Amino acid sequence: MKHPTKPKKSSNYERAEEWCRDVVKKGHDLLFNVEIFDAELAKASRDLGFPLESLNSFLRNIHLQYVKKRSHVIRNQMQSNIIEEYTGTIGAGGKSILQLAKKYNFPPSLLARAVVEHVTIYEKKKVTQALRDPLNKLSSAEVILEKHKLSESTSNKPKSMPIDPFTGNPMDMVDGLLASTSTSSSIGVGVPQITRLAREVIEATNSDPLYGPRFDRERQYVGVEYEILLERSLSSMNIAFETEEQLRVRGTPRTPDILFSCPMAIKVPKEILGKANGNANGSGNKNNSGNKAKHENVVAVDEDGGVWKMICWIDSKALFGDVTTHKTSVLPQAETYINRFGPGLILYWFGHAPLELLGMHHGGDVLVVGEVPKVFMLPTGDLAKDGQRIL
């Protein structure tokens, strides 16, 4: 696995943040077309001097914040406006799910879910299944609520061949799905008729570069991959630890990805500690204190001023650690680990905001890094590096 590069200093971070927020606010076309997304993201990465993987994650973080704020507005407008526009009750003919997603600046996959919830007989659990397999679950007009059936239409062939949201292959190449989903008489052998709803859900899912079944599964796989990479890195240093899975087996709730069998220490360079402390008092956290953070959990101080700080756990995050995500989503989770296990480390695989912006939290109980520390100090004072003990 290629290890992601890290973004440069604060100015690049601020420029990247401005670009991401502008894209989200304006509802840029890249949010509704995968090809445009890939091209524009690559261009922005070059122009901003910001790693592609980091920018991708940064954009999704900011867009997710927007979606959380916007969701209640969309819910309120579903019955009064959006469904009527979809069915054609208002306006000239029904608008497609993708057209409505662009109009209301909302992710196509998430709007598709809302439409399916409103126009079909399915409950929420079955809606999820329908979004994963629209060709089988939504191709029959029988699943459409009676009052919305007039808005549905079938065609002998979609405008473009549906693409499987998981494999990216044309649907007629995936287990013969097209040949087995005909819901009415067909013109020609193996050419199914497909409801408008099924066709538009497929179109919306395929057009969404940030959400939907395929991307949910990809993010899950990436998260697991990086957890495995962390475990292998620690094992190569002969460091004893338990994984989240092992902790859950023995009934430990709310566990980090790695819990050390005994406390370890990592070296925090003097200049890094200074930057983090520089914003500590301005973060709004009553537990933050510049002086306290400098001395809390310190096990040794080197001649160069570097401080060895104790950590008991590591939480692996396969994302970019921007300021808002770090303070509103990641830190609250870390607080539960601090209360149960002591101080720890948050590892952002795709980089993070400059430490002077993130600040030092909980008296230095939470450290932030963008890669696995290369050296650990054991309780004996020995150093572990790639399976070696350095006295």
XYZ file of C-alpha atoms in Angstrom:
391
model
C 0.000 0.000 0.000
C 1.323 3.413 -0.964
C 1.729 5.572 2.100
C -0.043 8.909 1.533
C 2.060 12.045 1.416
C 1.432 14.847 3.881
C 0.316 18.404 3.184
C 2.661 21.296 3.734
C 2.303 24.123 6.229
C -0.580 26.322 7.378
C -0.968 28.460 4.231
C -1.611 25.368 2.112
C -4.086 24.101 4.673
C -6.028 27.353 4.695
C -6.096 27.532 0.893
C -7.312 23.924 0.697
C -10.003 24.601 3.267
C -11.190 27.656 1.334
C -11.350 25.625 -1.896
C -13.323 22.816 -0.227
C -15.829 25.173 1.371
C -16.319 27.043 -1.892
C -16.987 23.795 -3.768
C -19.564 22.710 -1.189
C -21.289 26.076 -0.859
C -21.698 26.567 -4.623
C -22.726 22.981 -5.335
C -19.966 22.553 -7.912
C -20.611 20.130 -10.772
C -17.865 17.854 -9.422
C -20.212 16.854 -6.599
C -22.592 15.305 -9.125
C -20.283 13.663 -11.632
C -17.511 11.184 -10.851
C -15.425 12.036 -13.929
C -15.561 15.779 -13.227
C -14.761 15.082 -9.580
C -11.595 13.159 -10.428
C -10.377 15.781 -12.904
C -11.118 18.824 -10.729
C -9.700 17.228 -7.586
C -6.446 16.376 -9.366
C -6.194 19.935 -10.719
C -6.862 21.475 -7.307
C -4.289 19.182 -5.708
C -1.646 20.462 -8.111
C -2.680 24.106 -7.831
C -2.860 24.082 -4.038
C 0.225 21.937 -3.456
C -1.950 19.649 -1.340
C -1.752 15.819 -1.555
C -4.578 14.278 -3.558
C -5.600 11.742 -0.883
C -5.591 14.428 1.795
C -7.658 16.853 -0.315
C -10.188 14.133 -1.136
C -10.643 13.348 2.553
C -10.672 17.046 3.516
C -13.430 17.768 0.990
C -15.534 14.887 2.252
C -15.094 16.017 5.871
C -16.338 19.506 5.037
C -19.128 18.177 2.831
C -20.260 15.831 5.604
C -20.501 18.799 7.978
C -22.648 20.554 5.362
C -24.878 17.498 4.872
C -25.537 17.209 8.614
C -26.723 20.824 8.709
C -28.677 20.536 5.465
C -30.432 17.225 6.121
C -33.291 18.630 8.195
C -34.055 21.173 5.467
C -34.231 18.405 2.858
C -36.453 16.295 5.120
C -38.874 19.198 5.512
C -38.967 19.800 1.760
C -39.333 16.176 0.694
C -43.107 15.934 0.945
C -43.970 19.535 0.131
C -41.640 20.166 -2.818
C -39.134 17.491 -3.782
C -41.490 14.523 -4.161
C -43.972 16.672 -6.097
C -41.197 17.770 -8.444
C -40.063 14.164 -8.818
C -43.571 12.852 -9.594
C -44.436 15.788 -11.848
C -47.250 17.058 -9.632
C -45.681 20.501 -9.953
C -43.669 21.701 -12.906
C -43.530 20.380 -16.441
C -42.978 16.652 -16.055
C -41.105 14.867 -13.318
C -37.527 15.882 -12.609
C -34.938 13.139 -12.189
C -33.317 12.400 -8.846
C -29.988 13.670 -10.166
C -31.571 16.929 -11.370
C -33.157 17.430 -7.964
C -29.877 16.666 -6.210
C -28.202 19.444 -8.203
C -31.074 21.871 -7.609
C -31.070 21.348 -3.847
C -27.284 20.868 -3.597
C -27.574 17.518 -1.853
C -25.684 14.248 -2.481
C -27.402 12.201 -5.230
C -27.150 8.928 -3.302
C -28.652 10.433 -0.165
C -31.466 12.088 -2.074
C -32.119 8.785 -3.859
C -32.522 7.154 -0.445
C -35.019 9.814 0.614
C -37.042 9.393 -2.589
C -37.146 5.604 -2.209
C -38.322 6.022 1.383
C -41.200 8.248 0.250
C -42.435 6.547 -2.926
C -42.077 2.834 -2.113
C -43.573 0.389 0.356
C -40.153 -0.386 1.849
C -39.213 0.239 5.462
C -35.774 1.692 6.274
C -33.900 -1.620 6.421
C -35.242 -2.668 3.052
C -34.501 0.776 1.616
C -30.816 0.110 2.299
C -31.065 -3.205 0.457
C -32.858 -1.507 -2.440
C -30.087 1.079 -2.805
C -27.501 -1.693 -2.895
C -29.421 -3.670 -5.498
C -31.851 -1.302 -7.268
C -32.114 -3.405 -10.397
C -33.612 -6.309 -8.466
C -35.370 -4.490 -5.625
C -36.876 -1.535 -7.490
C -37.609 -2.810 -10.985
C -41.106 -4.006 -10.127
C -43.875 -1.394 -10.086
C -45.424 -3.409 -7.260
C -43.029 -1.829 -4.745
C -44.189 1.696 -5.716
C -46.921 3.216 -3.569
C -50.203 3.378 -5.442
C -50.408 7.172 -5.363
C -47.007 7.458 -7.081
C -47.358 4.762 -9.745
C -48.513 7.175 -12.423
C -45.181 8.966 -12.198
C -43.310 5.765 -13.011
C -42.433 4.639 -16.511
C -40.559 1.684 -17.923
C -38.315 1.407 -20.939
C -36.925 -1.529 -22.851
C -33.423 -0.197 -22.380
C -32.010 2.473 -20.055
C -30.435 5.565 -21.634
C -27.080 4.156 -20.545
C -26.336 0.680 -19.339
C -26.510 0.636 -15.506
C -23.197 0.156 -13.725
C -22.892 -2.100 -10.708
C -22.170 0.267 -7.747
C -19.685 -2.181 -6.196
C -17.709 -3.565 -9.131
C -18.011 -0.758 -11.670
C -18.947 -3.325 -14.356
C -21.987 -3.010 -16.644
C -24.949 -4.707 -14.992
C -25.458 -7.137 -17.856
C -22.009 -8.535 -17.046
C -22.789 -9.115 -13.370
C -24.281 -12.530 -12.649
C -26.890 -12.134 -15.377
C -28.854 -9.659 -13.266
C -30.474 -7.927 -16.204
C -31.707 -11.196 -17.633
C -33.426 -12.094 -14.374
C -35.164 -8.820 -13.478
C -37.819 -8.378 -16.140
C -41.044 -7.206 -14.488
C -43.213 -7.193 -17.580
C -43.171 -8.475 -21.125
C -39.940 -7.692 -22.971
C -39.168 -6.911 -26.557
C -36.564 -9.477 -27.389
C -35.012 -12.153 -25.247
C -33.137 -11.011 -22.140
C -33.999 -7.295 -22.555
C -35.780 -6.345 -19.330
C -38.069 -3.449 -18.659
C -36.985 -1.242 -15.772
C -38.890 1.286 -13.725
C -38.008 4.934 -13.822
C -37.208 4.765 -10.087
C -34.695 1.934 -10.501
C -33.022 3.660 -13.436
C -32.735 6.986 -11.622
C -31.451 5.441 -8.397
C -28.718 3.744 -10.429
C -27.935 7.027 -12.189
C -27.758 8.927 -8.901
C -25.566 6.319 -7.245
C -23.174 6.192 -10.188
C -22.934 9.994 -10.307
C -22.133 10.492 -6.621
C -18.363 10.746 -5.945
C -18.605 10.872 -2.152
C -21.529 8.755 -0.921
C -23.424 5.594 -1.760
C -22.932 1.827 -1.318
C -19.700 1.561 -3.320
C -17.936 4.368 -1.473
C -19.199 3.208 1.917
C -17.649 -0.182 1.253
C -14.413 1.322 -0.080
C -13.991 3.513 3.007
C -14.571 0.520 5.242
C -11.902 -1.464 3.408
C -9.439 1.440 3.549
C -9.995 1.796 7.287
C -9.274 -1.893 7.838
C -6.197 -1.766 5.588
C -4.610 1.012 7.589
C -5.434 -0.681 10.885
C -3.613 -3.760 9.614
C -0.679 -1.588 8.509
C -0.485 -0.118 12.021
C -0.581 -3.560 13.622
C 2.210 -4.810 11.359
C 4.349 -1.762 12.095
C 4.063 -2.306 15.843
C 4.630 -6.058 15.536
C 7.832 -5.400 13.577
C 9.109 -3.561 16.664
C 8.131 -6.435 18.982
C 5.693 -4.197 20.844
C 2.945 -6.035 22.747
C -0.619 -4.800 22.205
C -4.256 -5.821 21.873
C -6.425 -4.916 18.901
C -9.921 -3.484 19.005
C -11.324 -6.864 17.962
C -9.498 -8.664 20.779
C -10.714 -6.121 23.313
C -14.307 -6.493 22.181
C -14.133 -10.271 22.453
C -13.422 -9.919 26.148
C -16.231 -7.399 26.537
C -14.377 -4.090 26.664
C -16.686 -1.298 25.422
C -15.576 1.731 23.390
C -12.132 0.578 22.499
C -9.339 2.238 20.515
C -7.753 0.382 17.606
C -4.629 -0.416 19.622
C -4.221 -0.796 23.391
C -0.647 -1.353 24.534
C -0.049 -4.163 27.020
C 1.995 -1.663 29.032
C 2.406 2.127 28.627
C 4.804 3.254 25.914
C 6.382 6.628 25.163
C 7.022 8.520 21.958
C 9.306 11.475 21.402
C 7.690 14.830 20.754
C 10.216 17.334 19.325
C 10.515 20.600 21.217
C 9.348 22.710 18.282
C 6.286 20.516 17.691
C 5.289 20.652 21.349
C 5.694 24.413 21.273
C 3.396 24.796 18.284
C 0.698 22.658 19.858
C 0.952 24.521 23.154
C 0.760 27.832 21.344
C -2.958 27.363 20.642
C -3.843 25.403 23.767
C -5.376 28.232 25.747
C -7.401 29.459 22.785
C -9.165 26.185 22.028
C -11.940 26.668 24.525
C -11.209 23.464 26.428
C -11.074 24.041 30.149
C -8.546 21.230 30.523
C -6.054 22.927 28.207
C -3.088 24.671 29.727
C 0.184 25.517 28.029
C 2.341 24.896 31.111
C 0.523 21.736 32.101
C 0.718 20.293 28.590
C 4.492 20.678 28.590
C 4.943 18.486 31.631
C 1.962 16.119 31.748
C 2.804 12.430 31.171
C 6.473 13.189 30.483
C 8.754 10.200 31.103
C 12.045 11.658 29.844
C 13.592 14.773 28.311
C 16.440 14.601 25.781
C 19.360 16.988 25.547
C 17.838 18.559 22.447
C 14.721 19.470 24.397
C 12.608 16.700 22.912
C 10.078 15.258 25.341
C 9.151 11.591 25.669
C 5.448 11.421 26.434
C 3.545 8.396 27.661
C 0.774 6.862 25.551
C -1.412 3.858 26.330
C -3.365 3.523 23.104
C -3.495 4.493 19.411
C -6.616 5.246 17.391
C -6.156 4.881 13.626
C -8.040 7.328 11.389
C -7.966 6.732 7.629
C -8.886 10.345 6.946
C -7.533 13.884 7.002
C -7.661 15.556 10.405
C -9.042 19.034 9.785
C -9.723 21.316 12.744
C -13.514 20.898 12.850
C -13.517 17.123 12.422
C -10.762 16.767 15.019
C -12.493 18.876 17.673
C -16.123 17.875 17.108
C -15.891 14.197 16.116
C -12.522 12.661 16.977
C -11.693 14.287 20.321
C -15.037 13.434 21.984
C -14.383 9.789 21.089
C -10.835 10.056 22.431
C -12.131 11.369 25.749
C -13.741 8.014 26.486
C -10.403 6.287 25.885
C -8.565 8.720 28.165
C -11.019 8.082 30.990
C -10.646 4.300 30.681
C -7.068 3.757 29.548
C -5.064 6.952 30.039
C -3.262 9.187 27.504
C -3.048 8.151 23.874
C -2.307 8.937 20.250
C -4.502 9.793 17.268
C -2.993 8.750 13.946
C -4.328 10.552 10.861
C -3.089 8.547 7.875
C -3.945 11.273 5.353
C -2.335 14.062 7.338
C -3.813 16.713 9.592
C -4.146 20.439 10.093
C -1.067 22.235 11.463
C -0.655 21.527 15.169
C -0.817 25.208 16.020
C -4.398 25.117 14.718
C -5.332 21.810 16.353
C -3.855 22.824 19.721
C -2.928 20.648 22.699
C -5.903 19.041 24.399
C -6.654 17.529 27.783
C -3.354 18.618 29.276
C -1.457 16.783 26.566
C -3.303 13.498 27.095
C -4.051 13.350 23.345
C -1.191 13.533 20.852
C -1.682 13.825 17.080
C 0.606 12.417 14.375
C 0.428 11.794 10.635
C 2.451 8.571 10.574
C 3.407 5.684 12.842
C 6.176 6.828 15.202
C 9.485 5.311 14.138
C 10.754 4.825 17.698
C 8.992 3.879 20.927
C 10.379 3.917 24.474
C 9.532 0.884 26.598
C 8.907 1.070 30.373
C 12.453 -0.292 30.853
C 13.891 2.741 29.078
C 14.913 0.672 26.049
C 13.952 1.932 22.610
C 12.054 -0.166 20.081
C 12.697 0.388 16.388
C 11.965 -2.174 13.678
C 12.238 -5.059 16.110
C 15.492 -3.856 17.642
C 16.272 -2.773 21.174
C 18.481 0.321 21.310
C 20.020 0.972 24.715
